[in-house]
PDB file of C-alpha atoms in Angstrom:
ATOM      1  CA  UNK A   1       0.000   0.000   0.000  1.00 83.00           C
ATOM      2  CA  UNK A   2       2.374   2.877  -1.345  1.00 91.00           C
ATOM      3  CA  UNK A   3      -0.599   5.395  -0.359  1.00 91.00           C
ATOM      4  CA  UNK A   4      -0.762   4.308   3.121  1.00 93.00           C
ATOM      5  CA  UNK A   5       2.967   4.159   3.569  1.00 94.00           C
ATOM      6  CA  UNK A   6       3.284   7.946   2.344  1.00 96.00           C
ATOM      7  CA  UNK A   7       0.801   8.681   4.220  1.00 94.00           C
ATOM      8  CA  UNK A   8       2.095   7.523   7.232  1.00 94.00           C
ATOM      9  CA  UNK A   9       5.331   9.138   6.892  1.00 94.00           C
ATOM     10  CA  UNK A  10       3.741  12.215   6.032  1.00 95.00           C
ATOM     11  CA  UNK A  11       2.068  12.111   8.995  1.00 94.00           C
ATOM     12  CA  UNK A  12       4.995  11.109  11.216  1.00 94.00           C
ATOM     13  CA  UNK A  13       7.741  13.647   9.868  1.00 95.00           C
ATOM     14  CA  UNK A  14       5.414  16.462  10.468  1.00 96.00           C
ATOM     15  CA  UNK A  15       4.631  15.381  13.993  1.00 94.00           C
ATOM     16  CA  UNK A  16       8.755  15.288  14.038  1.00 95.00           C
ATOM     17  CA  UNK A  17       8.577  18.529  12.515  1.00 96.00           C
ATOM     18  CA  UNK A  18       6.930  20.571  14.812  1.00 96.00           C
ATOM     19  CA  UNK A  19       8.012  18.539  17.941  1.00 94.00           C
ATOM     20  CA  UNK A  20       4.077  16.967  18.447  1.00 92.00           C
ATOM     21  CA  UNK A  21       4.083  15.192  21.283  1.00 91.00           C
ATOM     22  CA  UNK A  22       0.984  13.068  20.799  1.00 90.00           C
ATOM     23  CA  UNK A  23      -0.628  12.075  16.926  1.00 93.00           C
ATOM     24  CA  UNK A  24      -4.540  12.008  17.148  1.00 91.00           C
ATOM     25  CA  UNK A  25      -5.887  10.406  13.817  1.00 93.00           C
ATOM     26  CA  UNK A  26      -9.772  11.029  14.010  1.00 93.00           C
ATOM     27  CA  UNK A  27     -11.729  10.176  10.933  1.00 94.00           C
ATOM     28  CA  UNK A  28     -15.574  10.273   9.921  1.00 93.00           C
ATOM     29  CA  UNK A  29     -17.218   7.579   7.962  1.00 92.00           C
ATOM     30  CA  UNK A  30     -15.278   7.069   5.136  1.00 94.00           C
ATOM     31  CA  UNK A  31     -12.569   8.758   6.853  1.00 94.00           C
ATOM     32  CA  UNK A  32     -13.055   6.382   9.879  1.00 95.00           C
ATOM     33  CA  UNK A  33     -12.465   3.565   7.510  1.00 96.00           C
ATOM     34  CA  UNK A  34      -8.993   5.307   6.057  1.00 96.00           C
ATOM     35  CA  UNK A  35      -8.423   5.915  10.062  1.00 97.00           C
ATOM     36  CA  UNK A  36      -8.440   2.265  10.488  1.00 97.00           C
ATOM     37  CA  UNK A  37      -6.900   1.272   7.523  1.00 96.00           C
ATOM     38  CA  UNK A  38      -3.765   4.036   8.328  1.00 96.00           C
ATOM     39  CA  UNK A  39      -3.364   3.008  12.151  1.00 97.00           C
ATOM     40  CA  UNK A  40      -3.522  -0.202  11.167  1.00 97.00           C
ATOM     41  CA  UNK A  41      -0.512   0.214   8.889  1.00 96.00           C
ATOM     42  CA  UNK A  42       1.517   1.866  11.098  1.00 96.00           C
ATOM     43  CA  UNK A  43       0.411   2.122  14.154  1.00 96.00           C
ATOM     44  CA  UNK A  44       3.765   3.361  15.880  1.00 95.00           C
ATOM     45  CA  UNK A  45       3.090   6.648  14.713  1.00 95.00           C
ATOM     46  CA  UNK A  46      -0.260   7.636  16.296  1.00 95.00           C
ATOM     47  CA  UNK A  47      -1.279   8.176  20.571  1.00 93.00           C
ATOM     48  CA  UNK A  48      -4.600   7.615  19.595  1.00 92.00           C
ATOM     49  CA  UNK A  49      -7.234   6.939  16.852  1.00 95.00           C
ATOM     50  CA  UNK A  50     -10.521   7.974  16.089  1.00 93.00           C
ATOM     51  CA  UNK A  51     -12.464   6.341  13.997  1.00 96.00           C
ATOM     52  CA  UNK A  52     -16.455   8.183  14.200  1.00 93.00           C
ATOM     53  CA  UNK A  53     -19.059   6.047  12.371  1.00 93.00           C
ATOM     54  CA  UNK A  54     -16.279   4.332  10.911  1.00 94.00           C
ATOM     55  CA  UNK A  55     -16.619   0.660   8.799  1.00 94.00           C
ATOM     56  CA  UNK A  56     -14.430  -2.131   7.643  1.00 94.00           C
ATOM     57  CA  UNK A  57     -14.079  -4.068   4.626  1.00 93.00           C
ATOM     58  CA  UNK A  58     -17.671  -6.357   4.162  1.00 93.00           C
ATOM     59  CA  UNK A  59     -20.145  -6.599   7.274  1.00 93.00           C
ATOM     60  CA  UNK A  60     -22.200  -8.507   9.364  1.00 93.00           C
ATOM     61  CA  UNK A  61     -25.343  -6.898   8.764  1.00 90.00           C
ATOM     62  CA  UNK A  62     -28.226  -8.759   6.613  1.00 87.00           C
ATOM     63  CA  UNK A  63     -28.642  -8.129   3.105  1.00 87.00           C
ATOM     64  CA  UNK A  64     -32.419  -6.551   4.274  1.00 82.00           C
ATOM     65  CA  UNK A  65     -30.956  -4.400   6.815  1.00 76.00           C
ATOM     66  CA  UNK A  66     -30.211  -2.139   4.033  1.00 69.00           C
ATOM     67  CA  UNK A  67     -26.892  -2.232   3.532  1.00 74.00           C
ATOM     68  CA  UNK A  68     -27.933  -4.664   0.658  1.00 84.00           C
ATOM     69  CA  UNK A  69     -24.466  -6.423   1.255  1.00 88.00           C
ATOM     70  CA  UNK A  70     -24.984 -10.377  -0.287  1.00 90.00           C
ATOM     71  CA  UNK A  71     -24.499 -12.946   2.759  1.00 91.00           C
ATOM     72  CA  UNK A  72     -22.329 -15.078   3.342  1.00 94.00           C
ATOM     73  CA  UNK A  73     -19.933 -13.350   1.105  1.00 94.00           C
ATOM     74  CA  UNK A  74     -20.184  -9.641   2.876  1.00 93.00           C
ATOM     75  CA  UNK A  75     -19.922 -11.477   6.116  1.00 94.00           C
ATOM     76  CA  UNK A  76     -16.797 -13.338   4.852  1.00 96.00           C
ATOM     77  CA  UNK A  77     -14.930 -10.028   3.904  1.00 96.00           C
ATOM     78  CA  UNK A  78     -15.217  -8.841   7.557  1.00 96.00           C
ATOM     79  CA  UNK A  79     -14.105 -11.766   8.929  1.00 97.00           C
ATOM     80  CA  UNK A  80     -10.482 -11.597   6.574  1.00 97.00           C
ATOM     81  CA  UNK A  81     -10.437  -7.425   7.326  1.00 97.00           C
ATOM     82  CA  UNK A  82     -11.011  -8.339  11.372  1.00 97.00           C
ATOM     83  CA  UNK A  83      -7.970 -11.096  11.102  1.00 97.00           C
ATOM     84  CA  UNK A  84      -5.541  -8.620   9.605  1.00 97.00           C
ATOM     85  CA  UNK A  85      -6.574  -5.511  10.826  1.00 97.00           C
ATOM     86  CA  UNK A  86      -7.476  -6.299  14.417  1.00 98.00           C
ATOM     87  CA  UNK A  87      -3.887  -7.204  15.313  1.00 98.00           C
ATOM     88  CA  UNK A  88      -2.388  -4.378  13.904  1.00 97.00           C
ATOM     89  CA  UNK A  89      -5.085  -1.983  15.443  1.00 98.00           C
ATOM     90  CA  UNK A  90      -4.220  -3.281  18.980  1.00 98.00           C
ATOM     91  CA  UNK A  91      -0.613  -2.082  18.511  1.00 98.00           C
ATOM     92  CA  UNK A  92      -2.186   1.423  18.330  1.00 97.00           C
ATOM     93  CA  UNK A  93      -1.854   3.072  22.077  1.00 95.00           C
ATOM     94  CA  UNK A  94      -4.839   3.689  22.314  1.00 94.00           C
ATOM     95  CA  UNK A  95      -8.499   3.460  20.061  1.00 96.00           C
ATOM     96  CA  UNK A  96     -11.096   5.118  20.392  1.00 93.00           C
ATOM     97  CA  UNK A  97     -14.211   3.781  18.307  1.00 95.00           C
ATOM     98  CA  UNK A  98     -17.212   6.254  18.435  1.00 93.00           C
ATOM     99  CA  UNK A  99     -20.711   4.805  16.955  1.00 93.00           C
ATOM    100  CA  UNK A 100     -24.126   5.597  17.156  1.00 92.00           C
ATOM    101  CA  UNK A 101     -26.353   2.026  17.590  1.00 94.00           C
ATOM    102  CA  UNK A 102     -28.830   3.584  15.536  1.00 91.00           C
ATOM    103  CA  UNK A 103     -26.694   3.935  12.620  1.00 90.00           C
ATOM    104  CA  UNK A 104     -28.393   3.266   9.460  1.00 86.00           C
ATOM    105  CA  UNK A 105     -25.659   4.421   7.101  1.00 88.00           C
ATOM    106  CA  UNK A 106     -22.328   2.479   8.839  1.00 91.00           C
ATOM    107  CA  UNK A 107     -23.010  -0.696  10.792  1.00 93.00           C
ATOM    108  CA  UNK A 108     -22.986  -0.032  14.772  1.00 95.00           C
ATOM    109  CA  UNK A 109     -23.011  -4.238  14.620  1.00 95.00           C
ATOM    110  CA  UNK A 110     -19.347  -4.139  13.161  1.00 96.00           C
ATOM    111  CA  UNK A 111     -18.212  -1.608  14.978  1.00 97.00           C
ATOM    112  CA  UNK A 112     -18.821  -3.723  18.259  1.00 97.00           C
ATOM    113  CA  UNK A 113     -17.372  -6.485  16.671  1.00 98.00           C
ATOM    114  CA  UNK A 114     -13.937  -4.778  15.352  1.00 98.00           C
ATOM    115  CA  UNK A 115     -13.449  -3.396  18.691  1.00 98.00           C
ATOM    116  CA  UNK A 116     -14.337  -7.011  20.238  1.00 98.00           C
ATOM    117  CA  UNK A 117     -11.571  -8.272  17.898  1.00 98.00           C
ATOM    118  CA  UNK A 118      -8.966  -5.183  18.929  1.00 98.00           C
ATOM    119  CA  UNK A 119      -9.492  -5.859  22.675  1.00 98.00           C
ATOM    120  CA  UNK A 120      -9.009  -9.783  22.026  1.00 98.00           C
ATOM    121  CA  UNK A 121      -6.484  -9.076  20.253  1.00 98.00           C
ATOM    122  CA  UNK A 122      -4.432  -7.330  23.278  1.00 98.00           C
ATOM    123  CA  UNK A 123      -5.555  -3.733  21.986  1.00 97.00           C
ATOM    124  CA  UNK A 124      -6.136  -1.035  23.989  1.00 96.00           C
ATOM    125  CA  UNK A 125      -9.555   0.188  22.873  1.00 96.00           C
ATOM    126  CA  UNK A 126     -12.921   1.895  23.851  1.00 93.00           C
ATOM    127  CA  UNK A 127     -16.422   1.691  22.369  1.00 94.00           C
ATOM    128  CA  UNK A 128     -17.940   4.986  22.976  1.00 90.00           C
ATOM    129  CA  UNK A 129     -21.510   4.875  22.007  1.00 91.00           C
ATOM    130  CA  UNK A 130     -23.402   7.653  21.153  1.00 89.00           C
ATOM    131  CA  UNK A 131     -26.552   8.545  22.594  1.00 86.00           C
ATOM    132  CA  UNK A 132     -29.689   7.811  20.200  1.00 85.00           C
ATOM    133  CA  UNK A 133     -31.053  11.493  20.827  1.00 83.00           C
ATOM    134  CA  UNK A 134     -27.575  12.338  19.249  1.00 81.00           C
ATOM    135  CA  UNK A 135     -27.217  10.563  16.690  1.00 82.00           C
ATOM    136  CA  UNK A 136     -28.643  12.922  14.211  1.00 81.00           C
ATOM    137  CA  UNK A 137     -27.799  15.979  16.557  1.00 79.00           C
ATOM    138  CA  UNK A 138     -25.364  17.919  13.552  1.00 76.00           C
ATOM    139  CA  UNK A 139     -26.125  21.446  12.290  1.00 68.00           C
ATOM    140  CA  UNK A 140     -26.959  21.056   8.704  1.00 62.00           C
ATOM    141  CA  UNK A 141     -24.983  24.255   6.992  1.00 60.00           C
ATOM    142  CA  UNK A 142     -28.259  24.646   4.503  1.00 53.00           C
ATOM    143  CA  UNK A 143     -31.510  25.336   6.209  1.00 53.00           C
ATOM    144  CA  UNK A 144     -33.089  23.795   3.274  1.00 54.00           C
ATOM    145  CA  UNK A 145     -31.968  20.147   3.919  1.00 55.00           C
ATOM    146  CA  UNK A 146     -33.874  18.086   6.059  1.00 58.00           C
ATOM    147  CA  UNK A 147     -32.822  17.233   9.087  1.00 62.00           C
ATOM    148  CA  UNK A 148     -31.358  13.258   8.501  1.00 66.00           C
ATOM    149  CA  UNK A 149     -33.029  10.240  10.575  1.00 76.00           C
ATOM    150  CA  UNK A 150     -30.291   7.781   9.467  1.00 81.00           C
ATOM    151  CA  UNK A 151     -28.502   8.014  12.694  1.00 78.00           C
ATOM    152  CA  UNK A 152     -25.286   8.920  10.880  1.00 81.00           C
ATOM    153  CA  UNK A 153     -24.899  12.670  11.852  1.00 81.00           C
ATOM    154  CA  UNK A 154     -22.707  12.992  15.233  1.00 78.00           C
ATOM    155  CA  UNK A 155     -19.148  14.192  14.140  1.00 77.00           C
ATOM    156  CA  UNK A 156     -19.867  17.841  15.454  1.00 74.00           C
ATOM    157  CA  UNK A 157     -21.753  16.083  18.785  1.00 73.00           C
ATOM    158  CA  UNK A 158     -18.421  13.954  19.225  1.00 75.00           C
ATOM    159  CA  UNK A 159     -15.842  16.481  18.926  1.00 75.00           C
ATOM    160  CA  UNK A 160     -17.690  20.220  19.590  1.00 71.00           C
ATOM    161  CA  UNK A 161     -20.889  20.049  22.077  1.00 65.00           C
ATOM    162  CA  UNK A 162     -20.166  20.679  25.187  1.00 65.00           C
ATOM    163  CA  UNK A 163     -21.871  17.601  27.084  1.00 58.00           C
ATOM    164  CA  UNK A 164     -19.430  15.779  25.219  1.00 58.00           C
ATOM    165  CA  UNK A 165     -16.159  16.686  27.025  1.00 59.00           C
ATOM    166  CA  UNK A 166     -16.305  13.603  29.091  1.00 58.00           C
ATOM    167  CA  UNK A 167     -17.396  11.408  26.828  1.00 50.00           C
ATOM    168  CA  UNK A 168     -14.369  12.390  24.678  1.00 52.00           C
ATOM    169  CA  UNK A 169     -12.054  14.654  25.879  1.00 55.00           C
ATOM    170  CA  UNK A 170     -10.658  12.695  29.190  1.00 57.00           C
TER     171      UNK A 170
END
């Protein structure tokens, strides 16, 4: 993965750079994905990571449930991304998976289940779960869009609100 690798030493020379003494990589939905996938790749270089309504590769969830993944194929693909990735993301210091159960757009089911595998796996990690009444609690920048009932909508809660500095800032 030349990306990754890049990436990753992007990442660490700037943290060298301007003498950083702790690397926070926090991503959202797709971004908690390429959070996982980056930690899990070099994991040496980051304190913490953050993936927010983060997913793997495949996932548990039934083809009805509307991720219209195919079973047993979908569920297949997790299992190979949970035995290489796990491993690696328990070598991170610490990681912090945030998900909302109600979560129609990335699987709350696989979250629980990668950070199952990371804490099995030796990993130092934490399942923060987002309150339902949150889950949809972002500011939309139009006033025109309606307001979203997928459940997928809690970046700002996680990282701005103010009732959130325990949950996340401790």
């Amino acid at each position: 993965e030349p990306y990754l690798t890049r990436l990753a030493d992007l990442t660490s020379s700037t943290a060298k750079d301007v003498s950083a003494t702790h690397v926070v990589g926090i991503g959202y939905s797709m971004g908690g994905f390429g959070i996982y996938q980056l930690a899990a790749h070099r994991p040496d270089i980051f304190s913490v990571a953050v993936p927010i309504a983060g997913y793997g590769l495949g996932t548990l969830e039934e083809t009805e449930a509307g991720y219209n993944a195919p079973q047993p194929e979908a569920s297949q693909v997790f299992a190979r991304f949970l035995d290489v990735y796990a491993p690696k993301l328990a070598e991170v210091s610490k990681l912090l998976i945030v998900h909302a159960r109600r979560d129609s757009v990335s699987s709350f089911q696989d979250a629980s289940h990668i950070f199952e595998r990371v804490r099995q796996a030796g990993g130092n990690a934490e399942l923060l779960v987002v309150p339902d009444d949150r889950a949809d609690s972002d500011r939309l920048k139009s006033r025109k869009r309606k307001k979203s009932k997928a459940g997928h909508n809690y970046y700002h809660h996680t990282l701005l609100d103010e009732d959130t500095s325990d949950f996340f800032y401790r």
